[in-house]
Coordinates of C-alpha atoms in Angstrom, one line a residue:
M1 CA -160.8 -108.3 19.1
S2 CA -163.0 -111.0 17.8
P3 CA -166.4 -111.7 19.4
D4 CA -165.1 -114.9 20.9
Q5 CA -162.3 -113.1 22.8
E6 CA -164.7 -110.5 24.2
D7 CA -166.9 -113.3 25.8
A8 CA -163.9 -115.2 27.4
R9 CA -163.9 -115.3 31.2
P10 CA -160.7 -114.4 33.0
V11 CA -158.8 -117.3 34.5
D12 CA -158.4 -117.6 38.3
L13 CA -154.7 -117.9 39.0
T14 CA -154.8 -117.5 42.8
P15 CA -152.6 -120.0 44.5
K16 CA -154.3 -122.9 46.4
R17 CA -153.0 -123.5 49.9
W18 CA -153.9 -126.3 52.3
Q19 CA -153.5 -126.2 56.0
C20 CA -150.7 -128.5 57.2
C21 CA -152.2 -131.7 58.6
H22 CA -149.2 -132.4 60.8
C23 CA -149.1 -129.1 62.8
G24 CA -152.7 -127.9 62.3
G25 CA -151.6 -124.7 60.7
T26 CA -149.6 -123.4 63.7
G27 CA -146.1 -124.0 62.1
V28 CA -144.8 -125.8 65.2
D29 CA -144.9 -129.5 66.2
S30 CA -145.9 -130.9 69.6
H31 CA -142.4 -130.3 70.9
G32 CA -142.4 -126.6 70.1
E33 CA -140.0 -127.1 67.2
T34 CA -140.6 -125.9 63.6
C35 CA -142.8 -128.3 61.7
P36 CA -140.6 -130.3 59.3
H37 CA -143.5 -130.9 56.9
C38 CA -144.5 -127.3 56.2
E39 CA -141.2 -125.7 57.3
G40 CA -143.0 -123.5 59.8
L41 CA -145.4 -121.9 57.3
G42 CA -148.6 -123.7 58.5
F43 CA -149.7 -124.6 55.0
C44 CA -148.6 -127.0 52.3

Protein backbone atom coordinates (compact mmCIF):
# COMPACT_ATOMS: atom_id res chain seq x y z
CA MET A 1 0.00 0.00 0.00
CA SER A 2 1.16 3.48 -0.72
CA PRO A 3 1.27 6.12 2.04
CA ASP A 4 -1.72 7.92 0.45
CA GLN A 5 -3.94 4.85 0.77
CA GLU A 6 -2.99 4.29 4.41
CA ASP A 7 -4.21 7.78 5.38
CA ALA A 8 -7.53 7.51 3.50
CA ARG A 9 -10.62 7.63 5.70
CA PRO A 10 -13.35 5.02 5.28
CA VAL A 11 -16.46 6.17 3.45
CA ASP A 12 -19.75 6.27 5.39
CA LEU A 13 -22.23 4.24 3.33
CA THR A 14 -25.09 4.05 5.84
CA PRO A 15 -28.48 4.74 4.26
CA LYS A 16 -30.14 8.05 5.06
CA ARG A 17 -33.79 7.86 6.06
CA TRP A 18 -36.25 10.67 6.64
CA GLN A 19 -39.39 10.39 8.70
CA CYS A 20 -42.50 10.52 6.51
CA CYS A 21 -44.02 14.00 6.70
CA HIS A 22 -47.49 12.73 5.80
CA CYS A 23 -48.01 10.16 8.57
CA GLY A 24 -45.41 11.37 11.09
CA GLY A 25 -43.55 8.07 11.01
CA THR A 26 -46.47 5.91 12.15
CA GLY A 27 -47.09 4.28 8.77
CA VAL A 28 -50.84 4.93 8.89
CA ASP A 29 -52.88 7.91 7.78
CA SER A 30 -55.61 9.70 9.76
CA HIS A 31 -58.19 7.13 8.61
CA GLY A 32 -56.16 4.17 9.90
CA GLU A 33 -55.18 3.06 6.41
CA THR A 34 -51.63 2.35 5.25
CA CYS A 35 -49.91 5.62 4.35
CA PRO A 36 -49.69 5.79 0.54
CA HIS A 37 -46.63 8.05 0.62
CA CYS A 38 -44.30 5.77 2.59
CA GLU A 39 -46.23 2.51 1.96
CA GLY A 40 -46.57 1.94 5.72
CA LEU A 41 -42.84 2.07 6.47
CA GLY A 42 -42.90 5.40 8.32
CA PHE A 43 -39.88 6.78 6.51
CA CYS A 44 -39.10 7.94 2.98
